[in-house]
Coordinates of C-alpha atoms in Angstrom, one line a residue:
M970 CA -60.5 28.1 -121.5
A971 CA -58.7 31.0 -122.9
A972 CA -55.0 30.4 -123.4
R973 CA -52.7 32.4 -121.1
S974 CA -49.9 34.2 -122.8
E975 CA -46.3 33.3 -122.2
L976 CA -45.6 37.0 -122.3
L977 CA -47.7 37.7 -119.2
R978 CA -47.2 34.6 -117.1
P979 CA -44.3 32.8 -115.3
A980 CA -42.6 30.0 -117.1
F981 CA -44.2 26.5 -116.8
G982 CA -47.5 28.2 -115.9
E983 CA -46.6 28.6 -112.2
A984 CA -48.0 31.4 -110.1
S985 CA -45.8 34.3 -109.1
P986 CA -43.8 33.1 -106.1
S987 CA -43.4 35.1 -102.9
L988 CA -39.8 36.4 -103.1
G989 CA -37.5 37.6 -100.5
R990 CA -36.9 41.2 -99.5
F991 CA -35.3 43.4 -102.2
V992 CA -35.7 40.7 -104.9
I993 CA -37.6 41.5 -108.1
N994 CA -39.9 38.9 -109.7
P995 CA -39.0 38.9 -113.4
H996 CA -42.6 37.9 -114.2
S997 CA -44.3 40.7 -112.3
C998 CA -46.4 43.1 -114.3
S999 CA -44.5 46.2 -113.2
Y1000 CA -41.1 44.8 -114.3
R1001 CA -42.5 43.9 -117.7
W1002 CA -43.8 47.4 -118.1
W1003 CA -40.4 48.7 -117.3
H1004 CA -38.9 46.4 -120.0
M1005 CA -41.5 47.8 -122.5
F1006 CA -40.4 51.3 -121.7
L1007 CA -36.8 50.4 -122.2
I1008 CA -37.7 48.9 -125.6
M1009 CA -38.9 52.4 -126.7
L1010 CA -35.6 53.8 -125.6
V1011 CA -33.7 51.1 -127.5
L1012 CA -35.5 52.0 -130.7
Y1013 CA -34.4 55.6 -130.2
S1014 CA -30.8 54.5 -129.6
A1015 CA -30.8 52.3 -132.7
W1016 CA -31.8 55.3 -134.9
A1017 CA -29.8 58.1 -133.1
S1018 CA -26.5 56.4 -132.6
P1019 CA -25.6 55.8 -136.3
F1020 CA -27.2 59.1 -137.3
E1021 CA -25.1 61.2 -134.8
L1022 CA -22.0 59.3 -136.0
S1023 CA -22.6 60.1 -139.6
M1024 CA -23.0 63.9 -139.2
E1025 CA -21.4 65.6 -136.2
K1026 CA -23.1 68.9 -137.0
T1027 CA -26.4 67.3 -135.8
A1028 CA -25.0 67.0 -132.3
S1029 CA -27.0 69.8 -130.8
I1030 CA -27.3 70.5 -127.1
A1031 CA -30.9 69.0 -127.0
L1032 CA -29.7 65.8 -128.7
V1033 CA -26.8 65.4 -126.3
V1034 CA -29.1 66.0 -123.3
T1035 CA -31.5 63.4 -124.6
D1036 CA -28.8 60.8 -125.0
L1037 CA -27.6 61.4 -121.5
V1038 CA -31.1 61.0 -120.1
V1039 CA -31.5 57.7 -122.1
D1040 CA -28.2 56.5 -120.7
V1041 CA -29.4 57.3 -117.1
F1042 CA -32.4 55.0 -117.6
F1043 CA -30.2 52.1 -118.8
A1044 CA -27.8 52.7 -115.9
I1045 CA -30.9 52.3 -113.6
D1046 CA -31.7 49.0 -115.4
I1047 CA -28.1 47.8 -114.7
A1048 CA -28.6 48.5 -111.0
L1049 CA -31.9 46.7 -111.0
S1050 CA -30.4 43.6 -112.7
F1051 CA -28.6 42.9 -109.4
F1052 CA -32.0 42.3 -107.7
V1053 CA -33.9 40.4 -110.5
A1054 CA -34.5 36.7 -109.8
Y1055 CA -33.6 34.3 -112.6
R1056 CA -34.6 30.8 -113.6
D1057 CA -32.0 28.1 -113.4
T1058 CA -32.0 26.4 -116.9
S1059 CA -30.9 23.0 -115.5
T1060 CA -33.6 22.7 -112.7
G1061 CA -36.3 25.1 -113.9
L1062 CA -36.4 26.7 -110.4
L1063 CA -36.6 30.5 -109.8
I1064 CA -33.4 31.6 -108.0
T1065 CA -34.0 34.3 -105.4
D1066 CA -30.7 34.3 -103.6
R1067 CA -29.2 37.8 -103.8
R1068 CA -25.6 36.5 -103.8
K1069 CA -26.3 34.1 -106.6
I1070 CA -28.1 36.7 -108.6
T1071 CA -25.2 39.2 -108.2
M1072 CA -22.4 36.7 -109.1
R1073 CA -24.3 35.4 -112.1
Y1074 CA -24.7 38.9 -113.6
L1075 CA -21.1 39.9 -112.9
K1076 CA -19.7 36.8 -114.5
R1077 CA -21.7 37.1 -117.7
P1078 CA -20.2 39.1 -120.7
C1079 CA -23.4 41.1 -120.9
F1080 CA -22.5 43.0 -117.8
A1081 CA -19.4 44.5 -119.3
L1082 CA -21.2 45.3 -122.5
D1083 CA -24.1 46.9 -120.6
V1084 CA -21.7 49.2 -118.8
A1085 CA -19.7 50.1 -121.9
S1086 CA -22.9 50.9 -123.9
T1087 CA -24.2 53.1 -121.1
I1088 CA -21.1 55.3 -120.3
P1089 CA -21.0 58.3 -122.8
L1090 CA -17.4 57.7 -123.7
Q1091 CA -17.5 59.9 -126.9
I1092 CA -18.9 62.9 -124.9
I1093 CA -16.3 62.5 -122.2
Y1094 CA -13.5 62.4 -124.8
Q1095 CA -14.8 65.5 -126.5
L1096 CA -15.1 67.4 -123.1
V1097 CA -11.7 66.3 -121.9
T1098 CA -9.7 66.9 -125.1
G1099 CA -11.8 69.6 -126.8
K1100 CA -11.3 67.8 -130.1
R1101 CA -13.8 66.4 -132.5
Q1102 CA -14.8 62.8 -132.0
G1103 CA -13.2 61.3 -135.1
L1104 CA -12.8 57.6 -134.7
W1105 CA -13.8 57.9 -131.1
G1106 CA -17.3 58.5 -132.5
L1107 CA -17.5 54.8 -133.3
L1108 CA -17.8 54.1 -129.6
N1109 CA -21.3 55.5 -130.0
L1110 CA -22.2 52.3 -131.8
L1111 CA -21.8 50.3 -128.6
R1112 CA -25.4 51.4 -127.8
L1113 CA -26.5 49.0 -130.5
W1114 CA -25.8 46.2 -128.0
R1115 CA -29.2 47.2 -126.5
L1116 CA -30.9 45.8 -129.6
R1117 CA -30.8 42.4 -128.0
R1118 CA -33.8 43.4 -126.0
V1119 CA -35.8 43.9 -129.2
N1120 CA -34.8 40.4 -130.3
K1121 CA -36.0 38.9 -127.0
L1122 CA -39.3 40.8 -127.3
F1123 CA -39.9 39.4 -130.8
A1124 CA -39.0 35.9 -129.4
R1125 CA -41.7 36.2 -126.7
V1126 CA -44.3 37.7 -129.0
E1127 CA -43.8 34.9 -131.6
K1128 CA -44.8 32.4 -128.9
D1129 CA -47.8 34.5 -127.8
I1130 CA -50.9 33.0 -129.5
R1131 CA -52.8 36.3 -129.1
F1132 CA -50.6 37.7 -131.9
N1133 CA -50.8 36.5 -135.5
Y1134 CA -47.5 34.6 -136.2
L1135 CA -47.4 35.6 -139.8
W1136 CA -47.7 39.4 -139.2
T1137 CA -45.2 39.2 -136.3
R1138 CA -42.6 37.6 -138.5
L1139 CA -43.3 40.1 -141.3
I1140 CA -42.9 43.0 -138.9
K1141 CA -39.7 41.6 -137.6
L1142 CA -38.3 41.2 -141.2
L1143 CA -39.3 44.8 -142.0
C1144 CA -37.6 46.1 -138.9
V1145 CA -34.4 44.3 -139.7
T1146 CA -34.4 45.6 -143.3
L1147 CA -35.1 49.2 -142.3
F1148 CA -32.3 49.1 -139.7
A1149 CA -29.9 47.7 -142.3
L1150 CA -30.7 50.5 -144.7
H1151 CA -30.4 53.2 -142.0
F1152 CA -27.1 51.8 -140.7
A1153 CA -25.5 51.5 -144.2
A1154 CA -26.7 55.0 -145.1
C1155 CA -25.1 56.5 -142.0
I1156 CA -21.8 54.7 -142.6
Y1157 CA -21.7 56.0 -146.2
L1158 CA -22.3 59.6 -144.9
W1159 CA -19.6 59.1 -142.2
M1160 CA -17.1 58.0 -144.8
A1161 CA -17.9 61.0 -147.0
F1162 CA -17.7 63.6 -144.3
N1163 CA -14.5 62.2 -142.9
Y1164 CA -12.6 61.8 -146.2
K1165 CA -10.0 64.4 -146.9
I1166 CA -10.8 65.1 -150.6
K1167 CA -14.6 65.6 -150.6
E1168 CA -14.7 65.4 -154.5
L1169 CA -13.4 61.8 -154.3
T1170 CA -16.4 60.6 -152.4
W1171 CA -19.6 58.9 -153.6
I1172 CA -21.7 62.1 -152.9
G1173 CA -19.0 64.7 -153.6
S1174 CA -18.4 63.5 -157.1
Q1175 CA -22.0 64.3 -157.9
I1176 CA -22.9 67.1 -155.5
H1177 CA -20.3 69.8 -154.9
S1178 CA -20.1 71.4 -151.5
F1179 CA -22.4 68.7 -150.1
E1180 CA -21.2 69.4 -146.6
D1181 CA -22.9 72.8 -146.7
R1182 CA -26.3 71.2 -147.7
S1183 CA -29.0 70.4 -145.2
V1184 CA -28.7 67.3 -143.0
W1185 CA -31.8 65.7 -144.4
F1186 CA -30.8 66.2 -148.0
C1187 CA -27.5 64.3 -147.4
Y1188 CA -29.3 61.6 -145.4
T1189 CA -31.9 61.2 -148.2
C1190 CA -29.1 60.7 -150.8
A1191 CA -27.4 58.1 -148.5
V1192 CA -30.6 56.2 -148.0
Y1193 CA -31.3 56.2 -151.7
W1194 CA -27.8 54.7 -152.5
S1195 CA -28.3 52.2 -149.6
I1196 CA -31.6 50.9 -150.8
T1197 CA -30.5 50.6 -154.5
T1198 CA -27.5 48.6 -153.3
L1199 CA -29.7 46.4 -151.0
A1200 CA -32.2 45.8 -153.8
T1201 CA -29.3 45.1 -156.3
V1202 CA -30.9 47.7 -158.7
G1203 CA -27.8 49.8 -159.1
Y1204 CA -28.9 52.7 -161.3
G1205 CA -25.2 53.9 -161.6
D1206 CA -25.8 57.5 -160.7
L1207 CA -24.1 57.0 -157.3
H1208 CA -21.1 54.8 -157.0
A1209 CA -18.0 54.2 -154.9
T1210 CA -15.0 56.5 -155.8
N1211 CA -12.3 55.6 -153.2
I1212 CA -10.9 52.4 -151.7
G1213 CA -12.8 52.8 -148.4
E1214 CA -16.1 53.1 -150.1
M1215 CA -15.4 50.1 -152.3
L1216 CA -14.4 47.9 -149.4
F1217 CA -17.5 48.9 -147.4
S1218 CA -19.7 48.3 -150.5
I1219 CA -18.2 44.8 -150.9
V1220 CA -19.0 44.0 -147.2
F1221 CA -22.5 45.6 -147.5
M1222 CA -23.3 43.6 -150.7
L1223 CA -22.2 40.3 -149.0
F1224 CA -24.4 41.2 -146.1
N1225 CA -27.3 41.9 -148.5
M1226 CA -26.9 38.5 -150.0
G1227 CA -27.3 36.9 -146.6
L1228 CA -30.2 39.2 -145.6
T1229 CA -32.0 38.6 -148.9
S1230 CA -31.7 34.8 -148.4
Y1231 CA -32.9 35.2 -144.8
I1232 CA -36.0 37.2 -145.9
I1233 CA -36.8 34.9 -148.8
G1234 CA -36.4 31.8 -146.7
N1235 CA -38.6 33.2 -143.9
I1236 CA -41.4 34.3 -146.3
T1237 CA -41.3 31.0 -148.1
N1238 CA -41.7 29.1 -144.8
L1239 CA -44.6 31.4 -143.8
V1240 CA -46.4 30.8 -147.1
V1241 CA -45.8 27.1 -147.1
R1242 CA -46.9 26.9 -143.5
E1243 CA -50.2 28.6 -144.3
T1244 CA -50.8 26.2 -147.3
S1245 CA -49.2 23.0 -146.1
N1246 CA -52.5 21.5 -144.9
T1247 CA -54.1 22.2 -148.3
F1248 CA -51.2 20.5 -150.1
K1249 CA -51.4 17.5 -147.8
M1250 CA -55.2 17.2 -148.4
R1251 CA -54.8 17.5 -152.2
D1252 CA -52.0 14.9 -152.2
M1253 CA -54.0 12.5 -150.1
V1254 CA -57.1 12.9 -152.3
Q1255 CA -55.1 12.3 -155.4
R1256 CA -53.6 9.1 -153.9
V1257 CA -57.0 7.8 -152.8
S1258 CA -58.4 8.5 -156.2
E1259 CA -55.6 6.7 -158.0
F1260 CA -55.9 3.8 -155.5
G1261 CA -59.6 3.5 -156.3
S1262 CA -59.0 3.6 -160.1
M1263 CA -56.2 1.1 -159.9
N1264 CA -58.2 -1.4 -157.9
R1265 CA -61.4 -0.8 -159.8
L1266 CA -63.4 0.0 -156.7
P1267 CA -67.1 0.8 -157.0
E1268 CA -68.0 4.4 -157.3
A1269 CA -69.9 4.5 -154.0
M1270 CA -66.9 3.1 -152.2
R1271 CA -64.6 5.7 -153.8
E1272 CA -66.9 8.5 -152.7
Q1273 CA -66.8 7.2 -149.1
M1274 CA -63.0 7.1 -149.1
L1275 CA -62.7 10.6 -150.6
A1276 CA -65.3 12.0 -148.1
S1277 CA -63.5 10.5 -145.2
V1278 CA -60.2 11.9 -146.3
Q1279 CA -61.6 15.4 -146.8
L1280 CA -63.4 15.3 -143.5
R1281 CA -60.3 14.3 -141.7
F1282 CA -58.5 17.5 -142.8
R1283 CA -61.5 19.7 -142.5
T1284 CA -62.1 18.8 -138.9
D1285 CA -58.4 18.7 -138.0
E1286 CA -58.9 15.2 -136.7
Q1287 CA -55.3 14.2 -137.2
L1288 CA -54.0 17.4 -135.5
Q1289 CA -56.3 16.8 -132.5
Q1290 CA -55.0 13.2 -132.0
E1291 CA -51.3 14.3 -132.4
M1292 CA -51.8 17.2 -130.0
L1293 CA -53.4 15.0 -127.4
S1294 CA -50.8 12.3 -127.8
E1295 CA -48.1 14.9 -126.9
L1296 CA -49.7 15.7 -123.6
P1297 CA -48.8 13.8 -120.3
K1298 CA -51.3 11.0 -119.5
A1299 CA -52.8 12.8 -116.5
V1300 CA -53.4 16.0 -118.5
R1301 CA -54.8 14.0 -121.5
S1302 CA -57.2 12.2 -119.2
S1303 CA -58.4 15.5 -117.7
V1304 CA -59.0 16.9 -121.1
M1305 CA -60.9 13.9 -122.3
K1306 CA -62.9 13.8 -119.1
H1307 CA -63.9 17.4 -119.5
M1308 CA -64.9 16.8 -123.2
F1309 CA -66.7 13.5 -123.0
K1310 CA -67.7 12.7 -119.4
S1311 CA -71.2 14.0 -119.8
A1312 CA -71.7 11.9 -122.9
I1313 CA -70.4 8.7 -121.2
E1314 CA -72.6 9.3 -118.2
S1315 CA -75.7 9.8 -120.4
C1316 CA -75.0 6.6 -122.3
Y1317 CA -77.3 3.8 -121.3
L1318 CA -74.6 1.2 -120.7
F1319 CA -72.7 3.3 -118.1
Q1320 CA -75.6 4.9 -116.2
G1321 CA -75.1 4.5 -112.5
V1322 CA -71.5 3.5 -112.6
S1323 CA -68.8 5.1 -110.4
D1324 CA -66.8 8.1 -111.4
S1325 CA -63.6 6.1 -111.2
L1326 CA -64.9 3.8 -114.0
I1327 CA -65.8 6.9 -116.2
V1328 CA -62.3 8.3 -115.7
Q1329 CA -60.7 5.0 -116.7
L1330 CA -62.9 4.8 -119.8
V1331 CA -62.3 8.3 -121.1
A1332 CA -58.5 8.1 -120.6
E1333 CA -58.1 5.8 -123.6
M1334 CA -60.9 7.0 -125.9
K1335 CA -60.3 8.1 -129.4
A1336 CA -62.4 10.8 -131.1
E1337 CA -63.4 10.3 -134.7
F1338 CA -65.6 12.0 -137.4
F1339 CA -67.6 10.3 -140.1
P1340 CA -69.1 12.0 -143.2
P1341 CA -72.7 11.2 -144.2
K1342 CA -73.4 7.7 -145.5
A1343 CA -70.1 6.3 -144.2
N1344 CA -69.8 2.8 -142.7
V1345 CA -68.8 3.0 -139.1
I1346 CA -69.1 -0.8 -138.5
L1347 CA -69.6 -3.6 -141.0
E1348 CA -71.9 -6.5 -140.3
N1349 CA -70.0 -9.7 -139.3
E1350 CA -66.7 -8.0 -138.8
T1351 CA -64.6 -8.8 -135.7
S1352 CA -65.8 -6.9 -132.6
T1353 CA -62.9 -4.8 -131.6
D1354 CA -64.5 -1.5 -130.7
C1355 CA -67.8 0.1 -129.7
Y1356 CA -68.8 3.7 -130.3
I1357 CA -70.6 6.4 -128.4
I1358 CA -72.4 9.0 -130.5
I1359 CA -71.4 12.6 -129.5
S1360 CA -73.3 14.4 -132.3
G1361 CA -75.0 13.4 -135.5
E1362 CA -77.0 10.2 -136.1
V1363 CA -76.3 6.7 -137.4
E1364 CA -78.6 3.8 -138.4
A1365 CA -78.3 0.1 -137.7
L1366 CA -78.8 -2.2 -140.7
T1367 CA -79.0 -5.9 -141.1
T1368 CA -78.6 -8.0 -144.2
L1369 CA -81.6 -10.2 -145.1
A1370 CA -81.4 -13.6 -146.9
D1371 CA -81.8 -12.0 -150.3
G1372 CA -78.9 -9.7 -149.7
T1373 CA -80.8 -6.5 -149.2
E1374 CA -80.3 -4.3 -146.2
K1375 CA -83.1 -3.7 -143.8
H1376 CA -83.3 -0.8 -141.4
V1377 CA -83.3 -1.9 -137.7
K1378 CA -83.2 1.4 -135.7
R1379 CA -81.7 4.9 -135.5
I1380 CA -79.1 5.8 -132.9
G1381 CA -78.8 9.5 -132.0
P1382 CA -76.5 11.5 -129.6
R1383 CA -75.6 9.7 -126.4
G1384 CA -76.4 6.4 -128.0
M1385 CA -74.1 3.4 -128.5
A1386 CA -73.2 1.3 -131.5
G1387 CA -71.3 -2.0 -131.7
E1388 CA -71.7 -2.9 -128.1
I1389 CA -73.7 -6.1 -128.7
G1390 CA -70.8 -7.7 -130.5
V1391 CA -68.3 -6.5 -127.9
M1392 CA -70.3 -7.6 -124.9
F1393 CA -71.1 -11.1 -126.4
S1394 CA -67.6 -11.4 -128.0
I1395 CA -69.2 -12.3 -131.3
P1396 CA -69.0 -10.8 -134.8
Q1397 CA -70.9 -7.5 -135.1
P1398 CA -74.6 -8.2 -135.8
F1399 CA -75.3 -4.9 -137.5
T1400 CA -73.9 -2.6 -140.1
I1401 CA -73.7 0.9 -138.6
R1402 CA -73.9 3.7 -141.1
S1403 CA -73.8 7.5 -140.5
M1404 CA -76.8 9.4 -141.6
S1405 CA -75.2 12.9 -141.2
L1406 CA -71.8 14.3 -140.2
T1407 CA -71.2 12.3 -137.0
H1408 CA -68.8 12.8 -134.1
V1409 CA -68.1 9.6 -132.1
V1410 CA -65.7 8.4 -129.4
R1411 CA -64.3 4.9 -129.8
I1412 CA -63.7 2.4 -126.9
S1413 CA -61.7 -0.7 -127.6
H1414 CA -62.9 -4.1 -126.5
I1415 CA -59.7 -4.8 -124.5
H1416 CA -59.8 -1.4 -122.7
L1417 CA -63.5 -1.9 -121.8
L1418 CA -62.9 -5.3 -120.2
Q1419 CA -59.8 -4.0 -118.4
A1420 CA -61.8 -1.1 -116.9
V1421 CA -64.8 -3.2 -115.9
R1422 CA -63.2 -6.4 -114.5
P1423 CA -61.5 -4.9 -111.4
N1424 CA -64.7 -3.1 -110.5
T1425 CA -67.1 -5.9 -109.7
A1426 CA -70.0 -3.6 -108.6
D1427 CA -69.7 -1.4 -111.7
G1428 CA -69.5 -4.6 -113.8
Y1429 CA -72.9 -5.8 -112.6
I1430 CA -74.4 -2.4 -113.2
V1431 CA -73.0 -2.4 -116.8
F1432 CA -74.4 -5.9 -117.5
F1433 CA -77.8 -5.0 -115.9
N1434 CA -78.0 -2.0 -118.1
F1435 CA -77.1 -4.1 -121.1
I1436 CA -79.8 -6.7 -120.2
Q1437 CA -82.4 -4.0 -120.0
Y1438 CA -81.3 -2.6 -123.4
L1439 CA -81.7 -6.1 -124.9
E1440 CA -85.3 -6.3 -123.5
S1441 CA -86.2 -2.9 -125.0
L1442 CA -84.5 -3.9 -128.3
K1443 CA -86.6 -7.0 -128.4
V1444 CA -89.8 -4.9 -128.2
Q1445 CA -88.6 -2.4 -130.7
T1446 CA -87.5 -4.9 -133.3
K1447 CA -89.8 -7.9 -132.6
D1448 CA -90.5 -8.4 -136.3
V1449 CA -86.9 -8.3 -137.5
A1450 CA -84.4 -11.2 -137.4
F1451 CA -81.2 -9.6 -136.3
V1452 CA -78.6 -12.2 -137.3
S1453 CA -78.9 -16.0 -137.4
D1454 CA -77.0 -18.6 -135.5
H1455 CA -74.3 -16.8 -133.5
L1456 CA -72.5 -18.7 -130.9
W1457 CA -72.1 -17.4 -127.4
N1458 CA -70.2 -19.4 -124.7
G1459 CA -71.0 -22.6 -126.5
N1460 CA -74.8 -22.1 -126.6
S1461 CA -76.2 -21.6 -130.1
M1462 CA -78.4 -18.5 -130.1
V1463 CA -80.1 -16.6 -132.9
L1464 CA -79.8 -12.9 -132.1
G1465 CA -83.2 -12.4 -133.6
R1466 CA -84.2 -14.4 -130.5
A1467 CA -81.3 -13.3 -128.4
T1468 CA -83.3 -10.8 -126.5
E1469 CA -85.2 -13.7 -125.0
V1470 CA -82.2 -14.7 -123.0
A1471 CA -83.1 -14.8 -119.3
V1472 CA -81.6 -12.4 -116.7
D1473 CA -80.1 -15.4 -114.9
E1474 CA -78.2 -16.5 -118.0
S1475 CA -76.9 -12.9 -118.5
K1476 CA -75.8 -12.8 -114.9
E1477 CA -73.9 -16.1 -115.6
A1478 CA -72.3 -14.4 -118.6
A1479 CA -71.3 -11.5 -116.3
H1480 CA -69.7 -13.9 -113.9
K1481 CA -67.7 -15.3 -116.7
M1482 CA -66.4 -11.9 -117.9
L1483 CA -65.9 -10.5 -114.4
P1484 CA -63.0 -11.9 -112.3
C1485 CA -64.0 -14.9 -110.2
K1486 CA -60.8 -15.0 -108.2
E1487 CA -60.6 -17.6 -105.5
P1488 CA -58.6 -16.3 -102.6
K1489 CA -55.2 -18.0 -102.1
R1490 CA -54.6 -19.9 -98.8
V1491 CA -51.1 -19.8 -97.4
V1492 CA -49.5 -21.1 -94.2
I1493 CA -47.6 -18.5 -92.2
H1494 CA -44.8 -19.4 -89.7
E1495 CA -43.2 -17.4 -87.0
Q1496 CA -39.6 -17.9 -88.3
L1497 CA -37.6 -19.9 -90.8
P1498 CA -36.4 -23.4 -89.4
N1499 CA -32.7 -23.8 -88.6
A1500 CA -30.5 -25.6 -91.0
T1501 CA -29.9 -28.3 -88.4
S1502 CA -33.6 -29.0 -88.0
T1503 CA -34.7 -32.5 -89.1
T1504 CA -38.2 -31.4 -89.9
L1505 CA -39.3 -29.1 -92.7
H1506 CA -41.6 -27.1 -90.5
P1507 CA -40.8 -27.0 -86.8
S1508 CA -44.3 -25.6 -86.0
P1509 CA -47.6 -26.3 -87.7
G1510 CA -48.1 -22.6 -88.5
K1511 CA -51.4 -20.9 -89.2
L1512 CA -53.5 -21.3 -92.3
V1513 CA -54.8 -17.9 -93.5
L1514 CA -56.3 -16.3 -96.6
L1515 CA -53.7 -14.3 -98.6
P1516 CA -54.5 -10.5 -98.4
D1517 CA -54.3 -8.1 -101.3
S1518 CA -51.0 -6.4 -100.5
M1519 CA -47.7 -7.0 -98.7
Q1520 CA -48.5 -4.4 -96.1
E1521 CA -51.7 -6.2 -95.1
L1522 CA -49.8 -9.5 -95.0
M1523 CA -47.2 -8.1 -92.6
K1524 CA -50.0 -6.6 -90.4
L1525 CA -51.7 -10.0 -90.3
S1526 CA -48.5 -11.7 -89.2
E1527 CA -47.9 -9.1 -86.5
K1528 CA -51.4 -9.7 -85.2
K1529 CA -51.0 -13.5 -85.2
F1530 CA -47.5 -13.7 -83.6
G1531 CA -47.3 -10.4 -81.7
K1532 CA -44.0 -9.4 -83.2
A1533 CA -42.9 -6.7 -85.6
V1534 CA -42.2 -8.1 -89.1
R1535 CA -39.3 -6.8 -91.3
G1536 CA -39.5 -9.2 -94.2
I1537 CA -41.2 -12.3 -95.7
L1538 CA -39.3 -15.4 -96.8
T1539 CA -40.1 -18.5 -98.7
V1540 CA -39.0 -22.1 -97.6
E1541 CA -35.8 -21.6 -99.6
G1542 CA -35.0 -18.4 -97.8
A1543 CA -35.7 -16.1 -100.7
E1544 CA -37.3 -12.7 -99.8
V1545 CA -40.7 -12.0 -101.2
E1546 CA -41.2 -8.5 -102.6
D1547 CA -44.4 -8.8 -104.6
I1548 CA -47.7 -10.3 -103.4
E1549 CA -48.5 -11.6 -106.9
V1550 CA -45.6 -14.2 -106.8
I1551 CA -47.1 -16.1 -103.8
R1552 CA -49.0 -19.2 -104.9
D1553 CA -51.8 -21.1 -103.2
G1554 CA -50.6 -23.4 -100.5
D1555 CA -47.2 -21.7 -100.0
H1556 CA -45.4 -21.7 -96.6
L1557 CA -44.2 -18.2 -95.6
F1558 CA -41.8 -17.3 -92.8
F1559 CA -41.5 -13.9 -91.2
S1560 CA -38.2 -12.3 -90.1

């Protein structure tokens, strides 16, 4: 299933709720397009505000009108903010109450800053006083508050898996660097144009009558000095000549130190992130190689270890298990069911069982990969797991008396391996070895029994399928002695002749593995005897079979005595809260 982007969907993956009248859904497509349009206006403000501050002669009528139009759009956005629903961070719920939305926006500091950055204070000052802006022009920089929208956009895009994270971070770093250069260049120009003695400025000492030169010439010189300072090149042709320029240069260079550290740190993290998996694999391969040499392991065994380690990283097996373990159990079970249900249903042992048993089995399965010629199971090892082949192929081998291995059979996709040892609770009778790259799912012995035992009908189906498999195995391998003298339930059986076990004996084994729970018998009484009574039980009561739940037991007592039951008490007067604590032969009293 294609991943849905966080940028285009509601938080927590919920559908867009139906909101009240005059309330805007923040996750709606139209509102997001409005935000993207405002981002374009923010980029204009980020460039124009410092530029207009640096050189007042650039303030043409067209530029002033453009600024006013941009301010009108942000004023509209302020008005819309009183109607936009928000998500409560403590509860995760979408708040659609108009009163709460309004009070929240008014109480936040961003409301005052939004208003201050939207009102054209410098234009109003110039129109009212008829004077040049001077220091009032610094109010123009309040528009830079709008840059927070760009930061939020990058935060959303970084979480959107449709966009490459590496390029997203690099573009963000480039934007931060370009803005820092532009802003510093504009401040240098502003100081030069507003200093009384033009010859005692960084540009006036080199270029006489610079104020009469073109706007773009002066801007180019300022960007040149800004970038040489940021890059710490410092050619020396431009330098600070008065106290104001020196102080700003000090602040700018301190900022450059932090910005450079930020850029280097981010790029280092991005590079390390891209190569971390390779470093881990090389480190693990080196450690495995050293371990094999230190313990003088055979060459074939070392190759198996190295192949398994390399395959683990190549197939991202570790990442898959870590990812699944982080999911809630219900979600993990759904994922495993979608991936492996068809393979389980096609496996001979579970053909015909109920869907509930399949769900219980896949919930705790573990997926694994094995390289070619790797041992999946060793002969005579303790039977703790059985395997279902998803893809690839394995072979079953048995060791003969002279120590040589003899091929028994091949097992392909949808086949099982290791189930004979698990079903009989004996050491594994075969060595299972992969013949190619093999993908398997592993079922533990304990989990298999826990899933089968409560489902008696499914248990008989599983054992019947297993009996049929043993009969077919007998025919296929009639000239091969599987394993000699394994014990099963106290009866000595050679598994070379184990397939001759009768169906009745296998059913008896099924009865032993399936629960043979005798129902408990209890005596129920209408009420607890009084303390003054001389007999333990004033009435003989009624002997009944204990039901499976407390609710059924209460219904049974109501049926027997014709009275509503509020609680169940023991002889000692203790209240019974769990059906499992009741023993066979107990006397129960109903209140």
